[in-house]
Coordinates of C-alpha atoms in Angstrom, one line a residue:
Chain T
X1 CA 8.2 15.8 3.7
X2 CA 4.8 16.6 5.2
X3 CA 3.4 13.1 6.1
X4 CA 4.7 9.5 6.0
X5 CA 2.4 7.1 4.2
X6 CA 4.7 4.8 2.4
X7 CA 8.5 4.1 2.5
X8 CA 8.7 5.6 -0.8
X9 CA 7.5 9.0 0.5
X10 CA 11.3 9.3 1.4
X11 CA 14.0 9.4 -1.1
X12 CA 17.1 7.2 -0.6
X13 CA 18.8 10.5 0.4
X14 CA 16.1 11.5 2.9
X15 CA 16.2 7.8 4.3
X16 CA 19.9 7.9 4.7
X17 CA 19.7 11.3 6.6
X18 CA 17.2 9.9 8.8
X19 CA 19.3 6.9 9.6
X20 CA 22.2 9.2 10.3
X21 CA 20.1 11.2 12.8
X22 CA 18.8 7.9 14.4
X23 CA 22.3 6.8 14.9
X24 CA 23.3 10.1 16.5
X25 CA 20.4 9.8 18.8
X26 CA 21.5 6.3 19.6
X27 CA 24.9 7.5 20.5
X28 CA 24.0 10.9 22.1
X29 CA 20.6 10.5 23.8
X30 CA 21.2 13.4 26.2
X31 CA 21.4 15.9 23.3
X32 CA 17.8 15.0 22.3
X33 CA 16.2 14.8 25.8
X34 CA 14.3 18.3 25.7
X35 CA 14.1 18.9 22.0
X36 CA 10.3 18.4 21.8
X37 CA 9.4 20.1 25.2
X38 CA 5.8 21.4 24.7
X39 CA 5.1 19.2 21.6
X40 CA 2.5 16.5 21.6
X41 CA 2.0 13.3 19.5
X42 CA -1.5 11.9 19.1
X43 CA -1.3 8.1 18.8
X44 CA -4.6 7.2 17.1
X45 CA -4.8 3.4 17.1
X46 CA -8.1 2.2 15.6
X47 CA -6.8 -1.4 16.1
X48 CA -4.8 -2.5 19.1
X49 CA -0.9 -2.7 18.7
X50 CA 0.9 -2.5 21.9
X51 CA 4.4 -2.6 20.3
X52 CA 4.0 0.1 17.6
X53 CA 2.1 2.4 19.8
X54 CA 4.4 2.1 22.9
X55 CA 7.3 2.8 20.5
X56 CA 5.9 6.0 19.2
X57 CA 5.0 7.0 22.8
X58 CA 8.4 6.1 24.1
X59 CA 10.1 8.0 21.3
X60 CA 8.1 11.3 21.8
X61 CA 8.8 10.8 25.7
X62 CA 12.5 10.4 25.1
X63 CA 12.4 13.7 23.1
X64 CA 10.7 15.5 26.1
X65 CA 7.3 15.7 24.5
X66 CA 3.9 14.5 25.6
X67 CA 1.6 11.8 24.4
X68 CA -2.3 11.7 24.0
X69 CA -4.4 9.1 21.9
X70 CA -6.5 6.1 22.0
X71 CA -5.3 2.5 21.9
X72 CA -8.4 1.0 20.2
X73 CA -11.1 2.1 17.7
X74 CA -13.7 0.7 20.2
X75 CA -12.9 3.5 22.8
X76 CA -12.7 6.3 20.1
X77 CA -15.5 8.3 18.4
X78 CA -15.0 6.0 15.4
X79 CA -17.4 3.5 17.4
X80 CA -20.0 6.1 17.0
X81 CA -19.4 6.3 13.3
X82 CA -17.2 9.3 12.9
X83 CA -15.2 9.5 9.8
X84 CA -11.3 9.5 9.6
X85 CA -11.5 12.9 8.0
X86 CA -13.4 14.4 10.9
X87 CA -11.3 12.6 13.6
X88 CA -8.1 14.1 12.1
X89 CA -9.6 17.5 11.9
X90 CA -10.3 17.3 15.6
X91 CA -7.0 15.8 16.6
X92 CA -5.2 18.5 14.7
X93 CA -6.5 21.0 17.4
X94 CA -5.0 18.8 20.1
X95 CA -1.5 17.5 18.9
X96 CA 1.4 18.7 16.8
X97 CA 1.8 15.3 15.1
X98 CA -0.2 12.1 14.7
X99 CA 0.6 8.4 14.4
X100 CA -2.3 6.5 12.9
X101 CA -3.0 2.9 12.8
X102 CA -6.2 1.7 11.1
X103 CA -7.5 -1.8 9.9
X104 CA -8.7 -0.3 6.7
X105 CA -6.1 0.3 3.8
X106 CA -5.4 3.8 3.0
X107 CA -7.1 5.4 6.1
X108 CA -4.0 7.3 7.1
X109 CA -3.9 8.6 3.5
X110 CA -7.4 10.1 3.9
X111 CA -6.4 11.5 7.3
X112 CA -3.3 13.2 5.6
X113 CA -5.5 14.8 3.0
X114 CA -7.6 16.5 5.8
X115 CA -4.9 17.3 8.3
X116 CA -3.2 20.5 9.3
X117 CA -0.5 18.5 11.3
X118 CA 1.9 15.8 10.1
X119 CA 0.4 12.3 9.8
X120 CA 2.4 9.0 10.1
X121 CA 1.0 5.7 8.9
X122 CA 1.5 3.4 11.8
X123 CA 0.1 0.6 9.8
X124 CA -3.0 0.4 7.5
X125 CA -4.7 -3.1 7.2
X126 CA -2.6 -5.4 5.0
X127 CA -1.2 -2.4 3.1
X128 CA 1.9 -0.4 4.4
X129 CA 3.7 -0.1 7.5
X130 CA 6.5 2.4 6.7
X131 CA 8.0 3.0 10.4
X132 CA 8.4 -0.8 10.6
X133 CA 10.4 -0.5 7.4
X134 CA 12.6 2.3 8.6
X135 CA 13.2 0.1 11.7
X136 CA 14.2 -2.9 9.7
X137 CA 16.4 -0.7 7.4
X138 CA 18.1 1.0 10.3
X139 CA 18.7 -2.4 12.0
X140 CA 20.2 -4.0 8.9
X141 CA 22.3 -0.8 8.2
X142 CA 23.6 -0.6 11.8
X143 CA 24.3 -4.3 12.2
X144 CA 25.5 -5.3 8.8
X145 CA 27.0 -1.9 7.9
X146 CA 25.4 -1.5 4.5
X147 CA 22.1 -1.5 2.8
X148 CA 23.3 -2.6 -0.8
X149 CA 24.6 -5.8 -2.2
X150 CA 23.2 -8.5 -0.2
X151 CA 20.5 -11.3 -0.3
X152 CA 17.5 -11.2 1.9
X153 CA 15.0 -14.0 2.4
X154 CA 11.4 -12.9 3.4
X155 CA 9.4 -15.8 4.9
X156 CA 6.0 -16.6 6.0
X157 CA 2.9 -14.7 5.4
X158 CA 3.8 -12.6 2.4
X159 CA 0.3 -11.9 1.1
X160 CA -1.1 -10.1 4.0
X161 CA 2.1 -9.1 5.8
X162 CA 2.2 -5.4 5.3
X163 CA 5.7 -5.1 6.8
X164 CA 7.1 -7.2 4.0
X165 CA 5.4 -5.3 1.3
X166 CA 6.9 -2.0 2.7
X167 CA 10.2 -3.5 3.2
X168 CA 10.6 -4.9 -0.4
X169 CA 9.5 -1.5 -1.8
X170 CA 12.1 0.2 0.2
X171 CA 15.1 -2.2 -0.3
X172 CA 14.2 -2.4 -4.1
X173 CA 15.8 1.1 -4.4
X174 CA 19.4 0.0 -3.3
X175 CA 21.9 -1.6 -5.5
X176 CA 22.4 -5.1 -5.6
X177 CA 19.8 -6.4 -3.2
X178 CA 18.3 -9.9 -4.2
X179 CA 15.1 -11.1 -2.8
X180 CA 14.0 -14.8 -2.0
X181 CA 10.3 -15.0 -1.0
X182 CA 9.6 -18.1 1.1
X183 CA 6.0 -18.8 1.6
X184 CA 3.2 -21.3 1.0
X185 CA 1.4 -20.6 -2.4
X186 CA -1.7 -19.4 -0.7
X187 CA 0.3 -16.6 1.0
X188 CA 2.7 -15.6 -1.9
X189 CA 3.8 -12.0 -2.3
X190 CA 1.1 -9.8 -4.1
X191 CA 1.6 -9.2 -7.9
X192 CA 2.0 -5.5 -7.6
X193 CA 5.3 -6.1 -5.8
X194 CA 6.6 -8.7 -8.2
X195 CA 5.5 -6.5 -11.2
X196 CA 7.6 -3.7 -9.6
X197 CA 10.7 -5.8 -9.2
X198 CA 10.3 -7.2 -12.9
X199 CA 10.0 -3.6 -14.2
X200 CA 13.1 -2.5 -12.4
X201 CA 15.0 -5.8 -13.4
X202 CA 15.7 -6.8 -9.8
X203 CA 16.6 -10.4 -9.1
X204 CA 14.0 -12.3 -7.0
X205 CA 12.8 -15.8 -6.7
X206 CA 9.8 -17.6 -4.9
X207 CA 10.3 -20.8 -3.1
X208 CA 8.2 -22.9 -0.9
X209 CA 10.9 -24.4 1.5
X210 CA 13.0 -22.2 3.8
X211 CA 15.8 -25.1 4.0
X212 CA 16.4 -25.0 0.3
X213 CA 17.7 -21.3 0.3
X214 CA 18.8 -20.4 3.9
X215 CA 22.5 -21.0 3.0
X216 CA 22.4 -18.1 0.5
X217 CA 21.1 -15.5 2.9
X218 CA 22.6 -12.5 4.4
X219 CA 19.3 -11.5 6.2
X220 CA 16.5 -13.5 7.0
X221 CA 13.2 -11.8 7.7
X222 CA 10.7 -14.0 9.4
X223 CA 7.0 -12.9 9.7
X224 CA 3.9 -14.2 11.7
X225 CA 1.0 -15.7 10.0
X226 CA -1.6 -13.3 11.4
X227 CA -4.9 -14.7 12.6
X228 CA -6.8 -11.5 11.8
X229 CA -5.9 -11.4 8.2
X230 CA -7.9 -14.6 7.6
X231 CA -11.5 -14.9 6.8
X232 CA -11.5 -18.4 7.8
X233 CA -10.2 -20.1 10.9
X234 CA -9.4 -23.4 9.3
X235 CA -7.1 -21.8 6.9
X236 CA -5.3 -20.1 9.7
X237 CA -4.8 -23.4 11.6
X238 CA -3.5 -25.2 8.6
X239 CA -0.9 -22.5 7.7
X240 CA 0.3 -21.0 10.8
X241 CA 3.0 -23.6 11.6
X242 CA 4.1 -24.0 8.0
X243 CA 7.3 -21.9 8.6
X244 CA 9.3 -22.4 11.8
X245 CA 12.8 -21.4 12.1
X246 CA 14.8 -23.9 14.4
X247 CA 18.4 -24.0 15.5
X248 CA 18.5 -27.2 13.2
X249 CA 17.6 -25.2 10.1
X250 CA 20.1 -22.4 11.2
X251 CA 23.0 -25.0 10.8
X252 CA 23.3 -24.4 7.2
X253 CA 22.9 -20.6 7.4
X254 CA 26.0 -18.1 7.2
X255 CA 27.5 -17.2 10.5
X256 CA 26.9 -13.6 9.7
X257 CA 23.3 -13.9 8.7
X258 CA 20.9 -11.5 10.6
X259 CA 17.5 -12.9 11.7
X260 CA 15.0 -10.2 11.8
X261 CA 11.2 -10.4 12.8
X262 CA 8.7 -7.4 13.1
X263 CA 7.2 -9.2 16.3
X264 CA 5.0 -10.3 18.0
X265 CA 6.4 -13.8 17.4
X266 CA 3.9 -16.7 18.1
X267 CA 6.0 -19.8 17.2
X268 CA 7.5 -19.2 13.9
X269 CA 10.9 -18.7 15.6
X270 CA 11.8 -21.4 18.2
X271 CA 12.7 -19.9 21.5
X272 CA 16.1 -21.5 21.5
X273 CA 17.1 -19.4 18.6
X274 CA 17.0 -16.3 20.8
X275 CA 20.3 -17.1 22.2
X276 CA 22.0 -17.3 18.7
X277 CA 24.2 -14.5 18.1
X278 CA 22.4 -14.1 14.7
X279 CA 19.0 -13.3 16.4
X280 CA 18.5 -9.5 15.9
X281 CA 14.8 -9.1 16.6
X282 CA 15.0 -7.6 20.1
X283 CA 17.7 -5.2 19.0
X284 CA 15.3 -4.4 16.0
X285 CA 12.7 -3.1 18.6
X286 CA 15.3 -0.6 20.3
X287 CA 16.2 0.6 16.7
X288 CA 12.5 1.2 16.2
X289 CA 12.5 3.8 18.9
X290 CA 15.5 5.4 17.5
X291 CA 14.1 5.8 14.0
X292 CA 10.7 7.0 15.3
X293 CA 12.5 9.7 17.3
X294 CA 14.3 10.8 14.1
X295 CA 11.0 10.7 12.1
X296 CA 9.2 12.8 14.6
X297 CA 12.0 15.4 14.6
X298 CA 12.1 15.5 10.9
X299 CA 8.4 15.8 10.3
X300 CA 8.2 18.5 13.1
X301 CA 11.1 20.3 11.4
X302 CA 13.3 20.1 14.6
X303 CA 15.9 17.7 13.2
X304 CA 19.4 19.1 13.9
X305 CA 22.3 18.7 11.3
X306 CA 24.3 15.6 12.3
Chain S
X1 CA -28.2 -2.4 -41.7
X2 CA -30.4 -1.2 -38.9
X3 CA -31.0 2.6 -39.0
X4 CA -31.4 4.8 -36.0
X5 CA -32.4 8.5 -36.6
X6 CA -29.8 11.2 -36.3
X7 CA -29.4 13.1 -33.0
X8 CA -29.3 16.8 -32.6
X9 CA -26.9 17.0 -29.6
X10 CA -25.1 14.2 -27.9
X11 CA -22.6 11.3 -28.5
X12 CA -22.2 8.5 -30.9
X13 CA -20.0 5.9 -29.0
X14 CA -18.7 3.8 -31.9
X15 CA -16.6 0.8 -32.5
X16 CA -17.5 -0.9 -29.1
X17 CA -16.5 -4.5 -29.1
X18 CA -19.5 -6.6 -30.0
X19 CA -21.4 -7.5 -26.7
X20 CA -19.9 -4.8 -24.5
X21 CA -22.4 -2.0 -25.0
X22 CA -24.6 -3.0 -21.9
X23 CA -21.5 -2.9 -19.7
X24 CA -20.7 0.6 -21.1
X25 CA -24.4 1.6 -20.7
X26 CA -24.2 0.6 -17.0
X27 CA -20.7 2.2 -16.3
X28 CA -21.8 5.5 -17.8
X29 CA -25.0 5.4 -15.8
X30 CA -27.0 5.9 -18.9
X31 CA -30.1 4.1 -17.2
X32 CA -30.4 7.1 -14.9
X33 CA -30.3 9.8 -17.3
X34 CA -33.6 11.3 -18.7
X35 CA -32.5 11.3 -22.3
X36 CA -32.8 9.1 -25.5
X37 CA -30.4 6.2 -25.7
X38 CA -30.1 3.9 -28.6
X39 CA -28.1 0.7 -28.4
X40 CA -27.2 -1.1 -31.5
X41 CA -25.7 -4.6 -30.9
X42 CA -23.7 -6.6 -33.4
X43 CA -23.9 -4.1 -36.2
X44 CA -21.9 -5.0 -39.3
X45 CA -18.4 -3.6 -39.5
X46 CA -15.8 -3.7 -42.2
X47 CA -13.0 -3.2 -39.7
X48 CA -14.3 -5.3 -36.9
X49 CA -16.8 -7.8 -38.3
X50 CA -19.3 -7.0 -35.7
X51 CA -19.6 -4.0 -33.3
X52 CA -21.8 -2.3 -30.9
X53 CA -22.8 1.4 -31.1
X54 CA -24.4 3.6 -28.5
X55 CA -26.2 7.0 -29.3
X56 CA -27.0 9.2 -26.6
X57 CA -29.2 12.3 -27.0
X58 CA -28.0 14.8 -24.4
X59 CA -26.2 17.9 -23.7
X60 CA -22.6 17.4 -24.4
X61 CA -21.4 18.5 -21.0
X62 CA -23.6 15.9 -19.3
X63 CA -21.5 12.7 -19.6
X64 CA -18.2 12.1 -18.2
X65 CA -16.7 9.5 -20.7
X66 CA -13.3 9.1 -18.8
X67 CA -13.9 5.5 -18.2
X68 CA -14.4 4.4 -21.8
X69 CA -10.8 3.9 -22.8
X70 CA -10.4 1.7 -19.7
X71 CA -13.2 -0.5 -20.9
X72 CA -12.3 -0.6 -24.6
X73 CA -9.3 1.0 -26.1
X74 CA -10.7 1.0 -29.6
X75 CA -13.9 3.1 -29.0
X76 CA -14.3 6.3 -31.0
X77 CA -16.6 9.0 -29.9
X78 CA -18.4 11.5 -32.2
X79 CA -19.6 14.6 -30.5
X80 CA -22.8 15.9 -32.2
X81 CA -24.0 19.4 -32.0
X82 CA -26.8 20.8 -34.2
X83 CA -27.0 17.5 -35.9
X84 CA -23.5 17.6 -37.1
X85 CA -20.3 16.0 -35.9
X86 CA -18.3 18.7 -34.4
X87 CA -15.4 16.6 -32.8
X88 CA -14.0 13.0 -33.2
X89 CA -12.5 11.9 -29.9
X90 CA -10.2 8.9 -29.5
X91 CA -9.7 8.9 -25.8
X92 CA -6.4 8.6 -24.2
X93 CA -6.0 6.8 -20.9
X94 CA -6.5 9.5 -18.1
X95 CA -3.7 9.7 -15.5
X96 CA -6.3 9.9 -12.8
X97 CA -10.0 9.0 -12.5
X98 CA -12.2 10.4 -9.9
X99 CA -15.6 9.1 -8.7
X100 CA -16.1 6.9 -11.7
X101 CA -14.6 3.5 -10.5
X102 CA -15.2 2.1 -7.0
X103 CA -12.7 0.1 -5.4
X104 CA -13.8 -3.6 -4.7
X105 CA -11.2 -4.3 -1.9
X106 CA -13.4 -4.9 1.3
X107 CA -10.4 -3.9 3.4
X108 CA -10.1 -0.4 1.6
X109 CA -11.1 2.7 3.6
X110 CA -13.1 3.8 0.6
X111 CA -15.5 1.0 1.5
X112 CA -16.7 2.9 4.7
X113 CA -15.6 6.5 4.6
X114 CA -18.2 8.8 3.9
X115 CA -18.0 11.5 1.3
X116 CA -14.7 10.1 0.1
X117 CA -13.7 10.8 -3.5
X118 CA -12.9 7.5 -5.2
X119 CA -9.5 7.9 -6.9
X120 CA -7.8 5.6 -9.4
X121 CA -4.4 6.4 -10.9
X122 CA -2.7 5.0 -13.8
X123 CA 0.0 2.7 -12.5
X124 CA 1.1 1.1 -15.6
X125 CA 0.4 2.8 -18.9
X126 CA 1.7 0.0 -21.2
X127 CA -0.3 -2.6 -19.5
X128 CA -3.3 -0.3 -18.7
X129 CA -3.3 -0.9 -15.1
X130 CA -5.2 1.5 -12.7
X131 CA -4.9 1.3 -9.0
X132 CA -6.8 2.6 -6.1
X133 CA -5.1 5.7 -4.7
X134 CA -5.8 4.5 -1.2
X135 CA -5.1 0.8 -1.0
X136 CA -3.3 0.2 -4.4
X137 CA -5.7 -2.6 -5.4
X138 CA -5.7 -3.2 -9.1
X139 CA -9.1 -2.3 -11.0
X140 CA -10.3 -5.3 -12.9
X141 CA -12.7 -4.7 -15.8
X142 CA -14.8 -7.7 -14.6
X143 CA -15.7 -5.6 -11.6

């Protein structure tokens, strides 16, 4: 693996290997403290994302490496009109690996085509967000003990929510995973995802109300209705409160159900849900650091056998 | 039947669905070529009832015809050299198409990146679906 653009760049075996490494990092952090001494990651973020950027930077610092980069396209040479291809050629001279977020879909793919260092897609518009997917899968695997034979409900903005697209693509490769998509009709999952599920003969359904199916779920994946994905403010205001998880709705859910969320949360999960033992979204952030550490090591060819 | 004279070198694009010839004219960029082009609309056809035909007189290495099967699977192409048909082509769907289609997704990097090769790949052969290499947006013929 040279770059990571899409969760499907990794085979199931490669993913499992990476999760084994992430789990070893979780349990033996000392072993990895200097493994990236002298290495640098460039975090090239053309749109702000505090959480993902800090997670990558924290991952590299935990490995003993260093961090350079920019947090926003407005402060980079992109603001002067530089192409992605030129930017990555320059960044390749400064760093050993690059994590790129860009508002335009496919931008990290263009970067990878022109790069001499590994490029990680850290989110490209409404398209893919593979490291969030790795985070989600590692969280489910670590907390549920398996990645097969369970039912996941994906709720909220499924049209523009790139995290959900990547997640569904990755989980579709495991045996016996059933999907329940819960969204308003305006924000339903794109056709290329449902076409893929139909082609593979994977069971899925689309519903409008969370309450109707919450009792069937082993994992509930909540997402934010993102303001920046709407062309029109009125549509955003009308839809943003459509799906809110409350302690009341949780009463009919399984005791073992995991509640995940890519964060940041606005109000789609009521604050009093945070104290419910099923709430796993802050642990998910910690798993995100472990899996990014594992990914950096793998792409740099520094991953030890575990 | 209307007759258009023979061409010495070029292509006869035949069995075009009636009414589609101008779309093909545009997609092939024939308006920009300095060569003779004849468009025959609604010609009588035993097989199709009505059909369109385009004749293009040009060196045979001038035109990239990759897009034709995407626009109309029934098209036949006769390649003409020295006034004779030297090849009959029934084009298969190409696995990849470069710099012929443009992605219409305003959120795609191909909408702003300079010098980028526009690439579409055949995602689903049975349903003839092409997707943008960068953003995976489906190509729609009406584009």
